[in-house]
Amino acid sequence: MTGDAAAPSRGRAVAQLAIAGLFAAVLVGGAWAATRNRIAAAEREAHRQALELVLPPGSFDNDPEDDALQVDAAAWLGADTATVRRARRGDRPPALVLDVVAPDGYAGPIRLLVAVDADSRVIGVRVTGHRETPGLGDAIEPTRSDWLAGFRGRSLADPMAGDWRVRRDGGRFDQFAGATQTPRAVVGAVARTLAFVARHGDALRDAPAGTTLRFDDAPDALPPPETGR
Amino acid sequence: MNGIVFCLATVVALLLTQVVVSALRRLTGADVHIAARLVVVAAIVAAIDLALRAGFPTAHADVGRFVPLIAAACLLATALLRAGFRAGPRP
């Protein structure tokens, strides 16, 4: 077949594919336009429920959603802009609830909600979004296992910073059979969050609600494991 | 409930895929039919995924990660139906 003979056929094929592509674009674009408000509302509701789960009832008397600020600290929290909410009770220093992204999940980013108290201890961790392998990596969901509960009460001094790894890497946190990358990503994200709060917690607690804070520094590399395992 | 929602999503995807692929068959020639079918099936499944996220967020949280697998069922069904119509009934 010569190039001249193939040209019209190629042009027709491109036009036909363009029709299919146009149909696909219109369909997906229309579906997105029709559903985006409801999806946003559903995500807000899911986030609110996660917030209630991650903070003990009665531990705050304000609305953390109203007492929030935006934080630009991608090196720490994994997202260009993350929301940090303050849960206050009386005059005590507020607990911080941070939107965190573990960018190195096995099947993509894992979105987390991490609550840290005034003593820089983890109050609770909840997964708000992930695409990990069903039956393996999805054990990070509280409905599948209680692995996330192992973070409760932990701080960078318990275990020591070098032990904030899964056991396979010499740390103190269990991995899942057949899925090490998922817990490794979550443990790393929670450790970075604690380090972030330890370094910038005062600024996060003192900033007026609604402001945007920017932190250009980055977390230090974890020290070697303390346990030597 | 989650199973019912997922089954309904699969049925809707299969129906839509068959209808749209059949309609597009007249517009797209044999050269690009497979590519066009892939694009159409991907778009339909993406739209259904969005609809599930909006309408059934709880079910989507549980079964949403399996929704892309519907595309495989749609592609298989369209290929099998096409082959079946070509072969005709067995004597």
Coordinates of N, CA and C in Angstrom, one line a residue, chain A:
Chain A
M1 N 0.9 -1.2 0.0 CA 0.0 0.0 0.0 C 0.9 1.2 0.0
T2 N 0.6 2.2 -0.8 CA 1.4 3.4 -0.9 C 0.9 4.4 0.1
G3 N 1.8 5.3 0.4 CA 1.4 6.4 1.4 C 0.2 7.2 0.9
D4 N 0.1 7.4 -0.4 CA -1.1 8.2 -0.9 C -2.4 7.4 -0.7
A5 N -2.4 6.1 -0.8 CA -3.6 5.3 -0.7 C -4.0 5.2 0.8
A6 N -2.9 5.2 1.7 CA -3.2 5.0 3.1 C -3.7 6.3 3.8
A7 N -3.4 7.5 3.1 CA -3.7 8.7 3.8 C -5.2 8.9 4.0
P8 N -6.1 8.7 3.1 CA -7.5 8.9 3.3 C -8.0 8.0 4.4
S9 N -7.6 6.7 4.4 CA -8.0 5.8 5.4 C -7.6 6.2 6.8
R10 N -6.3 6.7 6.8 CA -5.8 7.1 8.1 C -6.6 8.3 8.6
G11 N -6.9 9.2 7.7 CA -7.7 10.4 8.1 C -9.1 10.0 8.6
R12 N -9.7 9.0 7.9 CA -11.0 8.6 8.3 C -11.0 7.9 9.7
A13 N -9.9 7.1 9.9 CA -9.8 6.4 11.2 C -9.6 7.5 12.3
V14 N -8.8 8.5 12.1 CA -8.6 9.5 13.1 C -10.0 10.2 13.4
A15 N -10.7 10.5 12.3 CA -12.0 11.2 12.5 C -13.0 10.3 13.3
Q16 N -12.9 9.0 13.0 CA -13.8 8.0 13.7 C -13.4 7.9 15.2
L17 N -12.1 7.9 15.4 CA -11.7 7.8 16.8 C -12.0 9.1 17.6
A18 N -12.0 10.2 16.8 CA -12.3 11.5 17.4 C -13.8 11.5 17.8
I19 N -14.6 10.9 17.0 CA -16.1 10.8 17.4 C -16.2 10.1 18.7
A20 N -15.5 8.9 18.8 CA -15.6 8.2 20.1 C -15.1 9.0 21.2
G21 N -13.9 9.6 21.0 CA -13.3 10.4 22.1 C -14.2 11.6 22.5
L22 N -14.9 12.2 21.5 CA -15.8 13.3 21.8 C -17.0 12.8 22.7
F23 N -17.5 11.6 22.3 CA -18.6 11.1 23.0 C -18.1 10.8 24.5
A24 N -16.9 10.2 24.6 CA -16.4 9.9 26.0 C -16.2 11.2 26.8
A25 N -15.7 12.2 26.1 CA -15.4 13.5 26.9 C -16.8 14.1 27.3
V26 N -17.7 14.1 26.4 CA -19.0 14.7 26.8 C -19.7 13.9 27.9
L27 N -19.6 12.6 27.8 CA -20.2 11.7 28.8 C -19.6 11.9 30.2
V28 N -18.3 11.9 30.2 CA -17.6 12.0 31.5 C -17.7 13.4 32.1
G29 N -17.6 14.4 31.1 CA -17.7 15.8 31.6 C -19.1 16.1 32.1
G30 N -20.1 15.6 31.4 CA -21.5 15.8 31.9 C -21.7 15.1 33.2
A31 N -21.2 13.9 33.3 CA -21.4 13.2 34.6 C -20.7 13.9 35.7
W32 N -19.5 14.5 35.4 CA -18.8 15.2 36.5 C -19.6 16.5 36.9
A33 N -20.1 17.2 35.9 CA -20.8 18.4 36.2 C -22.1 18.1 37.0
A34 N -22.7 17.0 36.6 CA -24.0 16.7 37.3 C -23.8 16.2 38.7
T35 N -22.6 15.6 39.0 CA -22.4 14.9 40.3 C -21.5 15.6 41.2
R36 N -20.7 16.6 40.8 CA -19.6 17.1 41.6 C -20.1 17.7 42.9
N37 N -21.3 18.4 42.9 CA -21.7 19.0 44.1 C -22.1 17.9 45.1
R38 N -22.8 16.9 44.6 CA -23.2 15.8 45.6 C -22.0 15.0 46.0
I39 N -21.0 14.9 45.2 CA -19.8 14.2 45.6 C -19.1 15.0 46.6
A40 N -19.0 16.3 46.4 CA -18.3 17.1 47.4 C -19.1 17.1 48.8
A41 N -20.4 17.1 48.7 CA -21.2 17.0 49.9 C -21.0 15.7 50.6
A42 N -20.9 14.6 49.8 CA -20.7 13.3 50.4 C -19.3 13.2 51.0
E43 N -18.3 13.8 50.4 CA -17.0 13.7 51.0 C -16.9 14.5 52.2
R44 N -17.6 15.7 52.3 CA -17.6 16.5 53.5 C -18.2 15.7 54.7
E45 N -19.3 15.0 54.3 CA -20.0 14.2 55.4 C -19.1 13.0 55.8
A46 N -18.4 12.4 54.9 CA -17.5 11.3 55.3 C -16.4 11.8 56.1
H47 N -15.9 13.0 55.8 CA -14.9 13.6 56.6 C -15.3 14.0 58.0
R48 N -16.6 14.5 58.1 CA -17.1 14.8 59.4 C -17.2 13.6 60.2
Q49 N -17.7 12.5 59.6 CA -17.8 11.2 60.4 C -16.4 10.7 60.8
A50 N -15.4 10.8 59.9 CA -14.1 10.4 60.3 C -13.6 11.3 61.5
L51 N -13.9 12.6 61.4 CA -13.5 13.5 62.5 C -14.1 13.1 63.8
E52 N -15.3 12.7 63.8 CA -16.0 12.2 65.1 C -15.4 10.9 65.6
L53 N -14.9 10.1 64.6 CA -14.3 8.8 65.1 C -12.9 9.0 65.6
V54 N -12.2 10.0 65.0 CA -10.8 10.2 65.4 C -10.6 11.0 66.7
L55 N -11.6 11.8 67.0 CA -11.6 12.5 68.3 C -12.6 11.9 69.3
P56 N -12.2 11.7 70.5 CA -13.1 11.1 71.5 C -14.3 12.1 71.7
P57 N -15.5 11.6 71.8 CA -16.6 12.5 72.1 C -16.4 13.2 73.5
G58 N -16.8 14.5 73.5 CA -16.6 15.2 74.7 C -15.2 15.8 75.0
S59 N -14.3 15.5 74.1 CA -13.0 16.0 74.2 C -12.8 17.4 73.7
F60 N -13.8 18.0 73.1 CA -13.7 19.3 72.6 C -15.1 19.9 72.6
D61 N -15.1 21.3 72.7 CA -16.4 21.9 72.8 C -16.6 23.0 71.7
N62 N -15.7 23.0 70.7 CA -15.8 23.9 69.6 C -16.2 23.1 68.4
D63 N -16.3 23.8 67.2 CA -16.5 23.1 66.0 C -15.2 23.1 65.2
P64 N -14.5 22.0 65.2 CA -13.2 22.0 64.6 C -13.2 22.4 63.1
E65 N -14.4 22.2 62.4 CA -14.4 22.6 61.0 C -14.4 24.1 60.9
D66 N -14.9 24.8 61.9 CA -14.8 26.3 61.8 C -13.5 26.8 62.3
D67 N -12.8 26.1 63.1 CA -11.5 26.5 63.7 C -10.4 25.8 62.9
A68 N -10.3 26.1 61.6 CA -9.4 25.4 60.8 C -8.5 26.4 60.0
L69 N -7.4 25.9 59.6 CA -6.5 26.7 58.8 C -5.9 25.8 57.7
Q70 N -5.4 26.5 56.6 CA -4.8 25.8 55.5 C -3.3 25.8 55.7
V71 N -2.7 24.7 55.4 CA -1.2 24.6 55.6 C -0.6 24.1 54.3
D72 N 0.4 24.8 53.9 CA 1.1 24.5 52.7 C 2.5 23.9 53.1
A73 N 2.5 22.6 53.2 CA 3.7 21.9 53.8 C 3.8 20.5 53.1
A74 N 4.0 20.5 51.8 CA 3.9 19.3 51.1 C 5.0 18.3 51.5
A75 N 6.1 18.8 51.9 CA 7.2 17.8 52.3 C 6.8 17.1 53.6
W76 N 6.0 17.7 54.4 CA 5.6 17.1 55.7 C 4.3 16.3 55.5
L77 N 3.3 16.9 54.9 CA 1.9 16.3 55.0 C 1.5 15.7 53.6
G78 N 2.4 15.7 52.6 CA 2.1 15.0 51.4 C 1.2 15.6 50.4
A79 N 0.6 16.7 50.8 CA -0.4 17.4 49.9 C 0.0 18.9 49.8
D80 N -0.2 19.5 48.7 CA 0.2 20.9 48.5 C -0.5 21.8 49.5
T81 N -1.8 21.5 49.7 CA -2.5 22.3 50.7 C -3.3 21.3 51.6
A82 N -3.1 21.4 52.9 CA -3.7 20.5 53.8 C -4.5 21.3 54.8
T83 N -5.6 20.7 55.3 CA -6.4 21.4 56.3 C -6.0 20.9 57.7
V84 N -5.8 21.9 58.6 CA -5.5 21.5 60.0 C -6.7 22.1 60.8
R85 N -7.3 21.2 61.6 CA -8.4 21.7 62.4 C -8.0 21.7 63.9
R86 N -8.5 22.6 64.6 CA -8.2 22.6 66.1 C -9.4 22.2 66.9
A87 N -9.2 21.3 67.8 CA -10.3 20.8 68.6 C -10.0 21.3 70.0
R88 N -10.8 22.3 70.5 CA -10.5 23.0 71.8 C -11.5 22.6 72.9
R89 N -11.0 22.6 74.1 CA -11.9 22.4 75.2 C -11.3 23.3 76.3
G90 N -12.1 24.3 76.7 CA -11.7 25.3 77.7 C -10.4 26.0 77.2
D91 N -9.6 26.2 78.2 CA -8.3 27.0 77.9 C -7.2 26.1 77.6
R92 N -7.4 24.8 77.5 CA -6.3 23.9 77.2 C -5.8 24.1 75.8
P93 N -4.5 23.8 75.6 CA -4.0 23.9 74.2 C -4.8 22.9 73.3
P94 N -5.1 23.3 72.1 CA -6.0 22.5 71.3 C -5.3 21.2 70.7
A95 N -6.1 20.2 70.5 CA -5.7 19.1 69.7 C -5.7 19.5 68.3
L96 N -4.8 18.9 67.5 CA -4.8 19.2 66.0 C -5.2 18.0 65.3
V97 N -6.0 18.2 64.3 CA -6.5 17.2 63.4 C -6.0 17.5 62.0
L98 N -5.1 16.7 61.4 CA -4.5 17.1 60.2 C -4.9 16.2 59.0
D99 N -5.1 16.8 57.9 CA -5.3 16.0 56.7 C -3.9 15.6 56.2
V100 N -3.7 14.4 56.1 CA -2.3 13.9 55.7 C -2.5 13.0 54.5
V101 N -1.5 13.0 53.6 CA -1.5 12.1 52.4 C -0.2 11.3 52.5
A102 N -0.3 10.0 52.5 CA 0.9 9.1 52.3 C 1.0 8.9 50.8
P103 N 2.0 9.6 50.2 CA 2.1 9.5 48.8 C 2.6 8.2 48.2
D104 N 3.2 7.4 49.1 CA 3.9 6.2 48.6 C 3.1 4.9 48.9
G105 N 1.8 4.9 48.9 CA 1.0 3.7 49.0 C 1.3 2.8 47.9
Y106 N 0.9 1.5 48.0 CA 1.1 0.6 47.0 C 0.4 0.9 45.7
A107 N -0.9 1.3 45.8 CA -1.7 1.6 44.6 C -2.0 3.0 44.5
G108 N -1.3 3.9 45.1 CA -1.5 5.3 45.0 C -1.5 6.0 46.4
P109 N -1.8 7.3 46.4 CA -1.8 8.0 47.7 C -2.9 7.4 48.6
I110 N -2.5 7.5 49.9 CA -3.4 7.1 51.0 C -3.7 8.3 51.8
R111 N -5.0 8.7 51.8 CA -5.4 9.9 52.6 C -5.7 9.5 54.0
L112 N -5.2 10.3 54.9 CA -5.4 10.0 56.3 C -5.9 11.2 57.1
L113 N -6.5 11.0 58.2 CA -6.8 12.0 59.2 C -6.1 11.6 60.5
V114 N -5.2 12.5 60.9 CA -4.4 12.2 62.1 C -4.7 13.2 63.1
A115 N -5.1 12.8 64.3 CA -5.3 13.7 65.4 C -4.2 13.6 66.4
V116 N -3.7 14.8 66.8 CA -2.5 14.8 67.7 C -2.9 15.7 68.9
D117 N -2.6 15.3 70.1 CA -3.0 16.1 71.3 C -1.9 17.1 71.6
A118 N -2.1 17.9 72.6 CA -1.2 19.0 73.0 C 0.2 18.5 73.4
D119 N 0.2 17.2 73.8 CA 1.5 16.6 74.2 C 2.2 15.9 73.0
S120 N 1.7 16.2 71.8 CA 2.3 15.6 70.6 C 2.1 14.0 70.6
R121 N 1.0 13.6 71.2 CA 0.7 12.1 71.1 C -0.4 11.9 70.1
V122 N -0.4 10.8 69.5 CA -1.5 10.5 68.5 C -2.8 10.2 69.3
I123 N -3.8 10.9 68.9 CA -5.1 10.5 69.5 C -5.8 9.5 68.7
G124 N -5.7 9.6 67.4 CA -6.3 8.6 66.5 C -5.9 8.8 65.1
V125 N -6.0 7.8 64.3 CA -5.7 7.9 62.9 C -6.9 7.2 62.1
R126 N -7.4 7.8 61.1 CA -8.4 7.2 60.2 C -8.0 7.4 58.8
V127 N -8.3 6.4 58.0 CA -8.0 6.4 56.6 C -9.3 7.0 55.9
T128 N -9.1 8.1 55.1 CA -10.3 8.7 54.5 C -10.3 8.4 53.0
G129 N -9.3 7.8 52.5 CA -9.3 7.4 51.0 C -8.1 6.6 50.7
H130 N -8.3 5.6 49.9 CA -7.1 4.8 49.4 C -7.6 3.9 48.3
R131 N -6.6 3.3 47.6 CA -6.9 2.4 46.5 C -6.1 1.1 46.7
E132 N -5.8 0.8 48.0 CA -4.9 -0.4 48.2 C -5.6 -1.7 47.8
T133 N -4.9 -2.8 47.7 CA -5.4 -4.0 47.2 C -6.4 -4.6 48.2
P134 N -7.6 -4.9 47.7 CA -8.6 -5.5 48.6 C -8.1 -6.9 49.1
G135 N -8.3 -7.1 50.4 CA -7.8 -8.3 51.0 C -6.4 -8.3 51.5
L136 N -5.6 -7.3 51.1 CA -4.2 -7.3 51.5 C -4.0 -5.9 52.2
G137 N -3.8 -4.9 51.3 CA -3.5 -3.6 51.9 C -4.7 -2.9 52.5
D138 N -5.9 -3.4 52.3 CA -7.0 -2.6 52.9 C -7.2 -3.0 54.4
A139 N -6.3 -3.7 55.0 CA -6.3 -3.9 56.4 C -6.1 -2.6 57.2
I140 N -5.7 -1.5 56.5 CA -5.6 -0.2 57.1 C -7.0 0.4 57.5
E141 N -8.0 -0.2 56.9 CA -9.4 0.2 57.3 C -9.8 -0.3 58.6
P142 N -10.4 0.5 59.5 CA -10.8 0.0 60.8 C -11.8 -1.1 60.7
T143 N -12.6 -1.2 59.6 CA -13.6 -2.3 59.5 C -12.9 -3.6 59.2
R144 N -11.7 -3.6 58.7 CA -11.0 -4.8 58.3 C -10.1 -5.3 59.4
S145 N -9.4 -4.4 60.1 CA -8.5 -4.8 61.2 C -8.4 -3.6 62.2
D146 N -7.8 -3.9 63.3 CA -7.6 -2.8 64.3 C -6.2 -2.3 64.3
W147 N -5.5 -2.5 63.1 CA -4.1 -2.1 63.0 C -3.9 -0.6 63.3
L148 N -4.8 0.2 62.8 CA -4.7 1.7 63.0 C -4.7 2.0 64.5
A149 N -5.4 1.2 65.3 CA -5.6 1.5 66.7 C -4.2 1.4 67.4
G150 N -3.2 0.8 66.8 CA -1.9 0.7 67.4 C -1.2 2.0 67.4
F151 N -1.7 3.0 66.7 CA -1.0 4.3 66.8 C -1.5 5.2 68.0
R152 N -2.6 4.7 68.6 CA -3.2 5.6 69.7 C -2.2 5.7 70.8
G153 N -2.0 6.9 71.3 CA -1.1 7.2 72.4 C 0.4 7.2 72.0
R154 N 0.7 6.9 70.8 CA 2.1 6.9 70.4 C 2.6 8.4 70.2
S155 N 3.9 8.5 70.4 CA 4.6 9.8 70.1 C 6.0 9.5 69.5
L156 N 6.7 10.5 69.2 CA 8.0 10.3 68.6 C 9.0 9.7 69.7
A157 N 8.6 9.7 70.9 CA 9.4 9.1 72.0 C 8.9 7.7 72.3
D158 N 7.8 7.3 71.8 CA 7.2 6.0 72.1 C 6.6 5.4 70.8
P159 N 7.2 4.6 70.0 CA 8.6 4.2 70.2 C 9.5 5.4 69.8
M160 N 10.8 5.1 69.9 CA 11.8 6.2 69.5 C 11.7 6.4 68.0
A161 N 12.1 7.6 67.6 CA 11.9 8.0 66.2 C 12.5 7.0 65.3
G162 N 13.6 6.3 65.6 CA 14.2 5.4 64.7 C 13.3 4.1 64.5
D163 N 12.4 3.9 65.4 CA 11.6 2.7 65.4 C 10.2 2.9 64.7
W164 N 10.1 4.1 64.1 CA 8.8 4.4 63.4 C 8.9 3.8 62.0
R165 N 9.0 2.5 62.0 CA 9.1 1.7 60.8 C 8.3 0.4 61.0
V166 N 8.0 -0.2 59.9 CA 7.4 -1.6 60.0 C 8.5 -2.5 60.4
R167 N 8.1 -3.7 61.0 CA 9.1 -4.6 61.5 C 10.1 -5.1 60.5
R168 N 9.6 -5.2 59.3 CA 10.6 -5.7 58.2 C 11.7 -4.7 58.0
D169 N 11.5 -3.4 58.3 CA 12.5 -2.4 58.1 C 13.2 -2.1 59.4
G170 N 13.0 -3.0 60.4 CA 13.6 -2.8 61.7 C 12.9 -2.0 62.7
G171 N 11.6 -1.7 62.4 CA 10.9 -0.8 63.3 C 10.0 -1.6 64.3
R172 N 8.9 -1.0 64.8 CA 8.1 -1.6 65.8 C 6.7 -1.8 65.4
F173 N 6.4 -1.5 64.1 CA 5.0 -1.6 63.7 C 4.8 -2.8 62.8
D174 N 3.7 -3.6 63.0 CA 3.5 -4.8 62.2 C 3.2 -4.4 60.8
Q175 N 3.7 -5.2 59.8 CA 3.2 -5.1 58.5 C 2.1 -6.1 58.2
F176 N 1.5 -6.1 57.1 CA 0.5 -7.1 56.7 C 1.2 -8.2 55.9
A177 N 0.7 -9.4 56.1 CA 1.2 -10.5 55.2 C 0.8 -10.2 53.7
G178 N 1.9 -10.1 52.9 CA 1.7 -9.8 51.5 C 1.5 -8.4 51.2
A179 N 1.6 -7.5 52.1 CA 1.4 -6.1 51.8 C 2.2 -5.3 52.8
T180 N 3.5 -5.1 52.5 CA 4.3 -4.3 53.4 C 4.3 -2.8 53.0
Q181 N 4.1 -2.6 51.7 CA 4.2 -1.2 51.3 C 3.2 -0.3 51.9
T182 N 2.0 -0.8 52.1 CA 0.9 0.0 52.6 C 1.1 0.4 54.0
P183 N 1.4 -0.5 55.0 CA 1.7 0.0 56.3 C 2.9 0.8 56.4
R184 N 3.9 0.5 55.6 CA 5.1 1.3 55.5 C 4.8 2.8 55.2
A185 N 3.9 3.0 54.2 CA 3.5 4.3 53.8 C 2.8 5.0 55.0
V186 N 1.9 4.3 55.6 CA 1.1 4.9 56.7 C 1.9 5.2 57.9
V187 N 2.8 4.3 58.3 CA 3.7 4.6 59.4 C 4.6 5.8 59.1
G188 N 5.1 5.9 57.9 CA 5.9 7.0 57.6 C 5.2 8.3 57.6
A189 N 3.9 8.3 57.1 CA 3.1 9.5 57.1 C 2.8 10.0 58.5
V190 N 2.4 9.0 59.4 CA 2.1 9.4 60.8 C 3.4 9.9 61.5
A191 N 4.5 9.3 61.2 CA 5.8 9.8 61.8 C 6.1 11.2 61.4
R192 N 5.9 11.5 60.1 CA 6.2 12.8 59.6 C 5.2 13.8 60.2
T193 N 4.0 13.4 60.4 CA 3.0 14.3 61.0 C 3.4 14.6 62.4
L194 N 3.8 13.6 63.1 CA 4.2 13.9 64.5 C 5.5 14.8 64.5
A195 N 6.4 14.6 63.6 CA 7.6 15.5 63.6 C 7.2 16.9 63.2
F196 N 6.2 17.0 62.3 CA 5.7 18.3 61.9 C 5.1 19.1 63.0
V197 N 4.2 18.4 63.8 CA 3.6 19.0 64.9 C 4.6 19.4 66.0
A198 N 5.6 18.5 66.2 CA 6.7 18.8 67.2 C 7.4 20.1 66.8
R199 N 7.6 20.3 65.5 CA 8.4 21.4 65.1 C 7.6 22.7 64.9
H200 N 6.4 22.5 64.4 CA 5.6 23.7 64.0 C 4.2 23.8 64.8
G201 N 4.1 22.9 65.8 CA 2.8 22.9 66.5 C 2.4 24.2 67.1
D202 N 3.3 25.0 67.6 CA 3.0 26.3 68.2 C 2.4 27.2 67.2
A203 N 3.0 27.2 66.0 CA 2.4 28.1 64.9 C 1.1 27.6 64.5
L204 N 0.9 26.3 64.5 CA -0.5 25.8 64.1 C -1.5 26.1 65.1
R205 N -1.1 26.1 66.4 CA -2.1 26.3 67.5 C -2.4 27.8 67.6
D206 N -1.5 28.7 67.3 CA -1.6 30.1 67.5 C -2.2 30.9 66.3
A207 N -2.2 30.3 65.2 CA -2.6 31.0 64.0 C -4.1 31.3 64.0
P208 N -4.6 32.4 63.6 CA -6.0 32.7 63.5 C -6.7 31.7 62.5
A209 N -7.9 31.4 62.8 CA -8.7 30.5 61.9 C -8.8 31.1 60.6
G210 N -8.7 30.2 59.6 CA -8.9 30.7 58.2 C -7.7 31.2 57.5
T211 N -6.6 31.2 58.2 CA -5.3 31.7 57.6 C -4.6 30.5 56.9
T212 N -3.7 30.9 56.0 CA -2.9 29.9 55.3 C -1.4 30.0 55.8
L213 N -0.9 28.9 56.2 CA 0.5 28.9 56.7 C 1.3 28.2 55.7
R214 N 2.6 28.6 55.5 CA 3.5 27.9 54.5 C 4.7 27.5 55.2
F215 N 5.1 26.3 55.0 CA 6.4 25.8 55.6 C 7.2 25.2 54.5
D216 N 8.3 25.8 54.3 CA 9.2 25.3 53.2 C 10.3 24.3 53.6
D217 N 10.3 24.1 54.9 CA 11.4 23.1 55.4 C 10.9 21.7 55.2
A218 N 11.7 20.7 55.5 CA 11.4 19.3 55.2 C 11.8 18.5 56.4
P219 N 11.1 17.3 56.6 CA 11.5 16.5 57.7 C 12.9 15.9 57.6
D220 N 13.5 15.7 58.7 CA 14.8 15.0 58.7 C 14.6 13.6 58.4
A221 N 15.7 13.0 57.9 CA 15.6 11.5 57.7 C 15.5 10.8 59.0
L222 N 14.8 9.7 59.1 CA 14.7 8.9 60.3 C 16.0 8.4 60.7
P223 N 16.3 8.4 62.0 CA 17.6 7.8 62.5 C 17.5 6.3 62.3
P224 N 18.6 5.6 62.5 CA 18.5 4.2 62.3 C 17.7 3.5 63.4
P225 N 17.2 2.3 63.2 CA 16.3 1.7 64.2 C 17.1 1.5 65.5
E226 N 16.3 1.7 66.6 CA 16.9 1.6 67.9 C 17.0 0.1 68.3
T227 N 16.0 -0.7 67.9 CA 16.0 -2.0 68.3 C 16.9 -2.9 67.6
G228 N 17.4 -2.5 66.5 CA 18.4 -3.3 65.7 C 17.7 -4.6 65.1
R229 N 16.4 -4.7 65.0 CA 15.8 -5.8 64.4 C 15.7 -5.7 62.9

